[in-house]
XYZ file of C-alpha atoms in Angstrom:
493
model
C -29.170 45.438 24.733
C -27.593 44.001 27.655
C -23.760 42.600 27.614
C -22.567 39.372 27.599
C -22.231 37.287 30.477
C -18.725 36.397 29.406
C -17.779 39.727 29.830
C -16.831 40.030 26.118
C -18.508 43.593 25.244
C -20.261 42.208 22.400
C -23.810 43.711 21.549
C -26.297 40.630 22.998
C -29.260 39.654 20.763
C -32.959 39.321 21.605
C -32.777 35.568 22.758
C -29.076 36.829 24.295
C -30.248 39.388 26.699
C -30.042 39.759 30.371
C -33.014 41.534 31.835
C -30.782 43.124 34.956
C -33.193 42.921 38.264
C -29.850 44.433 41.090
C -32.316 44.277 43.668
C -33.076 40.286 42.810
C -31.204 38.079 45.522
C -31.251 33.974 44.609
C -30.894 31.004 46.251
C -28.255 29.104 44.874
C -27.598 25.025 45.364
C -24.379 24.308 44.177
C -24.161 20.316 43.371
C -21.104 18.408 42.278
C -19.463 15.534 43.524
C -16.166 16.604 44.169
C -15.890 19.443 47.103
C -14.057 19.532 50.361
C -12.585 17.848 51.934
C -11.348 16.518 48.628
C -9.017 19.224 46.751
C -9.006 20.280 43.404
C -10.056 22.966 40.907
C -13.551 22.375 40.708
C -13.506 22.002 44.911
C -11.548 25.087 44.689
C -13.735 27.064 42.137
C -17.393 26.404 43.990
C -16.072 27.139 47.340
C -14.737 30.527 46.210
C -17.630 31.535 44.026
C -19.908 30.674 46.710
C -18.082 32.571 49.293
C -18.419 35.870 46.892
C -21.740 35.129 46.295
C -22.588 35.093 49.505
C -21.022 38.776 50.505
C -23.331 39.943 47.383
C -26.630 38.855 49.157
C -27.318 35.651 47.887
C -28.010 32.495 49.803
C -26.031 29.396 49.035
C -25.906 26.107 49.774
C -23.646 23.273 48.489
C -24.700 19.122 47.734
C -22.420 16.597 47.538
C -21.680 13.122 48.695
C -20.954 11.889 52.098
C -16.923 11.774 52.578
C -15.868 9.058 54.788
C -17.381 9.702 58.586
C -18.174 13.330 56.805
C -22.101 12.841 56.625
C -25.319 14.941 56.732
C -25.005 18.949 57.513
C -21.753 20.880 57.989
C -21.055 24.986 57.965
C -18.299 26.277 56.478
C -16.532 29.675 56.596
C -19.142 32.425 56.646
C -21.847 30.149 57.190
C -21.819 28.303 53.915
C -23.953 25.246 54.129
C -22.635 21.861 52.833
C -24.939 18.900 52.624
C -23.038 15.644 52.476
C -25.561 13.386 51.356
C -25.481 9.079 51.902
C -24.858 8.496 48.083
C -22.541 5.686 47.526
C -19.659 6.529 45.021
C -18.981 4.245 42.194
C -15.517 5.522 40.745
C -12.780 8.308 41.503
C -14.852 9.787 44.103
C -18.114 10.354 41.235
C -21.257 8.133 42.936
C -23.804 5.556 41.113
C -26.538 6.795 39.309
C -29.835 5.783 38.558
C -32.040 8.603 37.879
C -34.019 7.619 41.108
C -32.347 7.037 44.215
C -30.963 10.730 44.457
C -34.274 12.625 43.922
C -35.934 12.058 47.293
C -32.428 13.713 49.055
C -31.887 16.106 46.409
C -35.805 17.462 46.976
C -35.234 17.354 50.413
C -32.556 19.470 49.917
C -34.129 21.944 47.409
C -37.504 21.721 48.964
C -35.985 22.764 52.320
C -33.847 25.312 51.354
C -36.349 26.982 48.571
C -33.660 26.686 46.217
C -34.516 28.463 42.867
C -30.996 27.580 40.860
C -29.558 24.361 40.892
C -26.116 25.198 39.436
C -24.423 22.227 38.425
C -20.448 21.592 38.357
C -18.449 18.858 36.235
C -19.090 16.398 33.512
C -17.363 13.888 35.536
C -19.811 14.249 38.166
C -22.979 11.942 38.266
C -24.480 13.933 40.858
C -24.375 17.166 39.285
C -26.329 15.415 35.990
C -28.953 13.796 38.763
C -29.242 17.004 40.112
C -30.001 18.873 36.794
C -32.649 15.751 35.740
C -33.980 16.157 39.040
C -34.463 19.982 39.050
C -35.777 20.298 35.713
C -38.475 17.836 36.874
C -39.437 20.040 40.120
C -39.596 23.045 37.803
C -36.281 24.899 38.724
C -33.834 27.028 36.965
C -30.673 25.287 36.228
C -27.117 26.001 35.112
C -24.297 24.022 34.477
C -20.415 25.076 34.608
C -17.937 22.625 32.431
C -15.141 22.263 33.780
C -12.968 19.941 31.199
C -12.106 19.367 27.527
C -13.157 16.200 26.034
C -12.293 14.196 22.496
C -14.807 13.009 20.078
C -12.778 9.199 18.920
C -12.550 7.133 21.777
C -15.699 5.182 23.395
C -15.338 6.766 26.610
C -15.916 10.074 25.424
C -18.643 8.937 23.040
C -20.513 7.544 25.623
C -19.733 10.789 27.954
C -20.949 13.344 24.819
C -24.002 11.548 24.211
C -24.654 11.757 28.093
C -23.593 15.254 28.221
C -26.049 15.974 25.229
C -29.089 14.565 27.084
C -28.077 16.225 30.338
C -27.870 19.780 29.062
C -30.378 20.001 25.769
C -32.870 20.946 28.264
C -30.593 23.076 30.830
C -31.560 26.430 30.994
C -27.616 28.289 30.685
C -24.121 26.878 30.300
C -20.968 28.337 31.379
C -17.607 27.338 30.091
C -13.630 28.647 31.672
C -12.299 29.601 28.470
C -13.641 29.997 24.726
C -11.838 26.644 23.769
C -13.870 24.912 26.247
C -16.757 27.052 25.113
C -16.660 25.206 21.323
C -15.818 22.070 22.510
C -18.871 21.841 24.800
C -21.017 23.317 22.214
C -19.611 20.340 19.560
C -20.349 17.591 21.951
C -23.374 18.723 23.038
C -24.858 20.101 19.827
C -25.906 23.228 21.583
C -26.722 26.408 20.602
C -23.897 28.942 21.343
C -25.978 31.513 22.717
C -27.192 30.256 25.974
C -23.150 29.178 26.535
C -21.710 31.172 28.216
C -17.375 32.308 29.525
C -16.302 32.831 32.771
C -12.919 32.188 33.444
C -11.553 30.752 36.283
C -9.834 32.933 39.058
C -7.481 33.154 41.981
C -7.436 34.689 45.571
C -3.928 36.822 45.586
C -3.545 36.670 49.096
C -3.081 33.165 49.474
C -0.701 33.045 46.147
C 1.863 35.970 47.091
C 5.653 36.090 46.326
C 8.459 35.662 48.520
C 11.635 35.471 46.475
C 13.676 34.919 49.868
C 12.504 31.398 49.678
C 13.930 30.731 46.308
C 17.658 29.397 46.219
C 20.260 31.592 45.360
C 22.847 29.756 43.216
C 20.473 27.364 41.392
C 17.326 27.391 39.541
C 14.595 25.832 40.698
C 12.252 24.615 38.265
C 8.323 24.077 39.994
C 5.905 21.366 38.872
C 2.282 20.982 40.666
C 0.204 18.493 38.764
C -1.936 15.248 39.428
C 0.942 12.552 38.015
C -1.628 11.448 35.098
C -1.376 10.750 31.134
C -3.278 13.855 30.714
C -0.620 16.176 32.671
C 1.641 15.263 30.474
C 4.357 13.642 33.137
C 5.697 11.285 29.903
C 7.204 14.260 28.683
C 8.237 15.352 32.172
C 10.400 12.466 32.132
C 11.790 13.438 29.175
C 12.704 16.995 29.940
C 14.419 16.220 33.127
C 17.444 14.078 32.489
C 17.868 16.440 29.314
C 18.367 19.305 31.134
C 19.960 18.279 34.233
C 23.029 17.453 31.948
C 23.149 20.742 30.134
C 22.376 22.655 33.818
C 24.612 21.420 36.431
C 22.774 23.960 38.607
C 19.502 23.082 37.854
C 16.750 21.236 39.903
C 12.674 20.225 39.452
C 10.649 20.301 42.849
C 7.418 17.830 41.921
C 4.301 18.022 44.097
C 1.568 15.699 43.005
C 0.599 12.086 43.124
C -0.490 9.826 40.674
C -0.326 6.225 38.507
C 2.768 8.269 36.530
C 4.899 8.529 39.763
C 6.751 5.522 39.009
C 8.126 7.172 35.586
C 9.654 9.814 37.291
C 11.008 7.416 40.604
C 12.641 5.489 37.178
C 14.369 8.574 35.836
C 15.349 9.791 39.218
C 17.102 6.693 39.802
C 18.200 5.895 36.166
C 20.452 9.045 35.759
C 21.238 9.098 39.582
C 19.458 12.526 40.316
C 17.917 12.213 43.682
C 19.653 15.267 45.250
C 18.502 17.381 42.110
C 14.598 16.041 42.175
C 12.388 15.693 44.897
C 9.158 14.034 44.533
C 6.845 15.863 47.330
C 3.588 13.488 46.972
C 0.115 14.965 47.474
C -0.197 18.349 48.944
C -2.397 20.039 50.673
C -3.793 23.520 49.154
C -2.490 25.567 51.835
C 0.996 24.256 51.253
C 0.852 25.090 47.735
C 2.248 28.471 47.702
C 5.338 27.733 50.173
C 6.200 24.858 47.131
C 5.802 27.555 44.521
C 7.603 30.645 46.156
C 11.030 28.043 46.134
C 11.371 28.055 42.805
C 11.668 30.342 39.967
C 10.237 29.065 36.963
C 6.496 27.310 36.966
C 6.507 24.453 34.119
C 3.609 22.789 32.688
C 3.067 20.162 30.469
C -0.418 19.443 29.901
C -1.604 17.434 27.402
C -4.961 18.643 27.197
C -6.660 21.732 29.607
C -9.894 23.777 29.723
C -8.417 26.584 32.054
C -5.275 25.778 33.719
C -5.229 27.408 37.548
C -1.960 26.075 38.016
C -0.436 28.134 35.631
C -2.075 31.346 37.601
C -1.169 30.671 40.910
C 2.452 30.258 39.544
C 2.406 33.310 38.039
C 0.818 34.768 41.002
C 3.832 34.017 43.298
C 6.134 35.372 40.763
C 7.827 32.510 38.737
C 7.827 32.405 35.132
C 5.610 29.968 33.494
C 6.596 27.860 30.653
C 3.469 25.558 29.494
C 2.226 23.400 26.477
C -0.297 25.061 23.847
C -2.661 22.906 24.351
C -6.856 23.680 24.995
C -7.609 27.221 27.012
C -4.254 27.803 27.941
C -3.292 30.298 25.218
C -6.198 32.453 26.479
C -5.272 32.075 30.599
C -2.376 34.789 30.818
C -0.740 37.688 28.595
C 2.255 36.684 25.906
C 4.897 38.220 28.245
C 3.819 36.433 31.494
C 4.082 33.426 29.562
C 6.154 31.055 27.167
C 4.138 28.480 25.194
C 5.482 25.448 23.803
C 4.498 22.882 21.335
C 3.330 19.377 23.582
C 6.669 17.921 22.844
C 10.081 16.877 24.569
C 11.946 19.180 22.012
C 9.799 22.276 22.310
C 9.561 22.474 25.941
C 13.212 21.735 26.530
C 13.499 24.766 24.215
C 11.113 26.501 26.225
C 13.156 25.900 29.234
C 16.176 26.953 28.404
C 15.129 30.188 27.042
C 13.978 31.127 30.170
C 16.721 30.043 32.144
C 18.739 32.151 29.863
C 16.561 34.932 30.910
C 16.835 34.512 34.484
C 20.928 34.282 34.306
C 20.935 37.740 32.308
C 18.164 39.241 34.635
C 16.006 39.875 32.004
C 12.818 38.824 33.391
C 10.385 40.966 35.759
C 10.501 40.972 39.351
C 8.204 38.392 41.309
C 6.404 41.618 42.864
C 5.782 43.226 39.164
C 4.249 39.870 37.892
C 2.230 39.355 41.139
C 0.462 43.122 40.359
C -0.415 42.152 37.180
C -1.982 38.788 38.014
C -4.131 39.779 40.479
C -5.769 42.480 38.240
C -6.516 39.662 35.602
C -8.483 36.891 37.763
C -10.494 37.921 40.527
C -12.931 35.652 42.386
C -15.365 38.718 43.128
C -15.215 39.458 39.096
C -16.468 35.513 38.230
C -18.799 35.938 40.881
C -19.882 39.368 39.402
C -20.692 37.716 35.535
C -22.208 34.523 37.415
C -24.752 36.513 38.672
C -25.856 38.061 35.575
C -26.524 34.254 34.478
C -28.805 34.219 37.135
C -30.308 36.812 36.748
C -31.271 35.889 32.963
C -32.056 32.093 33.763
C -34.609 33.557 36.299
C -36.493 35.286 33.590
C -36.745 32.304 30.985
C -39.468 29.874 31.361
C -38.546 26.294 32.511
C -39.658 23.768 29.881
C -43.032 21.815 31.404
C -42.915 17.975 30.875
C -44.237 17.952 27.652
C -41.609 20.299 26.154
C -38.724 18.422 27.750
C -40.025 15.374 26.316
C -40.299 17.078 22.348
C -36.889 18.518 23.271
C -35.223 15.146 24.135
C -36.720 13.456 21.387
C -35.433 15.825 18.773
C -32.030 16.784 20.218
C -31.265 13.155 21.435
C -32.373 11.091 18.372
C -34.852 8.704 17.680
C -33.418 5.811 20.530
C -31.424 7.861 22.708
C -34.376 10.584 23.199
C -36.816 8.179 23.522
C -35.307 6.559 26.485
C -34.386 9.462 28.372
C -38.233 10.626 27.609
C -39.359 7.936 29.364
C -37.041 7.735 32.210
C -38.472 11.492 32.554
C -41.811 10.431 32.859
C -40.624 8.066 35.066
C -38.949 10.478 37.436
C -42.160 12.797 37.231
C -44.378 10.024 38.298
C -41.450 9.506 41.241
C -42.110 12.642 42.003
C -45.535 12.728 42.090
C -45.554 9.758 44.460
C -42.916 11.507 46.757
C -45.277 14.914 47.153
C -48.382 12.423 47.958
C -46.193 11.033 50.941
C -44.587 13.927 52.109
C -46.173 17.509 50.489
C -43.828 19.871 50.312
C -45.903 22.320 52.542
C -45.476 19.374 55.133
C -40.972 19.778 55.124
C -39.295 22.101 57.571
C -37.713 24.875 56.103
C -34.343 25.410 56.758
C -32.596 28.193 58.749
C -31.158 30.588 56.585
C -27.038 30.726 57.011
C -26.567 33.410 53.967
C -28.679 35.347 51.868
C -30.893 38.636 52.980
C -32.509 36.364 55.711
C -28.836 35.056 57.470
C -28.800 34.331 60.697
C -24.927 34.910 60.749
C -22.827 37.835 59.797
C -21.536 38.439 56.447
C -19.355 35.875 54.934
C -15.184 36.437 55.808
C -12.976 35.712 53.159
C -11.111 32.746 54.866
C -9.924 29.401 53.605
C -12.471 26.786 54.549
C -11.923 25.621 58.384
C -14.501 26.041 59.956
C -17.774 23.705 61.194
C -20.109 25.132 63.978
C -23.738 24.094 64.689
C -27.061 25.856 63.576
C -27.918 29.311 65.078
C -24.357 29.831 66.252
C -21.303 31.179 64.768
C -18.945 28.841 63.439
C -15.860 27.935 65.681
C -12.334 27.249 64.160
C -12.160 23.368 63.707
C -9.852 22.343 60.858
C -12.001 19.673 59.321
C -12.405 17.759 61.997
C -14.283 14.468 60.560
C -15.571 14.004 64.321
C -17.088 17.056 64.649
C -20.827 16.647 65.462
C -23.286 18.136 62.469
C -25.954 20.881 62.844
C -28.653 18.906 61.774
C -27.214 15.458 62.104
C -26.947 12.900 59.030
C -29.437 13.408 56.592
C -31.065 10.015 55.537
């Protein structure tokens, strides 16, 4: 009996058994609206996971939408191929969806790259849901990773949850980044918990190393790096700053990030004349995050909801003392001796910061090097890749539902009205696929050259930041994200 893919070590039931095939190599297509040059947790997760899977000998390609002039095919470090598809962005970097306009493009990618597993990311990504829908129509194995928590009461959550129910009801396997996220996803999409695994995020310890010499002496600096939006608790931060600055004349705040709630922090800084003690750095590049973190002593996270907070892992990896709200999956992320959890209120967070400030003054905290050594052993991308590989091994031995089975599953799982509507859409999608196969047969489509995997033309991937692009068949050259760089295969239109 195999171990669970979430690494819990529990004995699996027959339905939850993974059939190991150590020599099997997969051809994986990661799909999401969110990828470089956009920056964020999902983007970093996809990139780092892809690099580690390529290290293990798997073929990985990524499909996302075009970003400005970045269209067609690009290559990143180690031969990671990215398809920037010409799809229209609707809102917040998410594409418009009709379930049909993306089928010709995604079919082209899946067929040319001989994809065996389609791995979609993020509930917010319309392109991810489209890819799942089309992959099932084409008979491909599907995996979905959910990176977010949702509520159940407001209209936005109700509509999103219904879409997720339709999208995941016949998806082969689902991955969540924390146990809280698993419970949330199972309830929202009415899923069988046995097909949902927990695989956490990770951090590259070489990117987030401590440097105590950079932190100011004689003063204490609290670092906050976050999108400045409501769900990140920026209103709480606005209440904490004046109270603690009044109590501690040697306390400073260093805040990185951008968003609509920046005005709240600017008003607080102006009202209490804290311009020399509260620095707003604005949006940060990923490579700049570590240089900001090492300038502080305490990392503060005020989020109101989180599935898995990567920021606190990065802060701890840089040796900072971490203070965070006790919400979502955050209590699962770090051991109790590396984080101080507080209720999401101004009073509780202020008390937590007071306690950590007192420890710093007494010298009763672990050294940054010791904290970094603890964190680097907790989360590694190679461990995440190994667990994800087990999921791929499992889904590849499971049967993909034929059209008749999909229609029954949609009707039974999604209700009479929504189920019937999406069953009709699935039939139309299948007929459209037949038309495309008649117009351009699969056998007549050119197979792409492999930049990764067992038949790779390039060498093994190097674990570097994503700063390379090159033409097909040649080793990538250093080019830090030049939008004017030529593509290897030209725009995909």
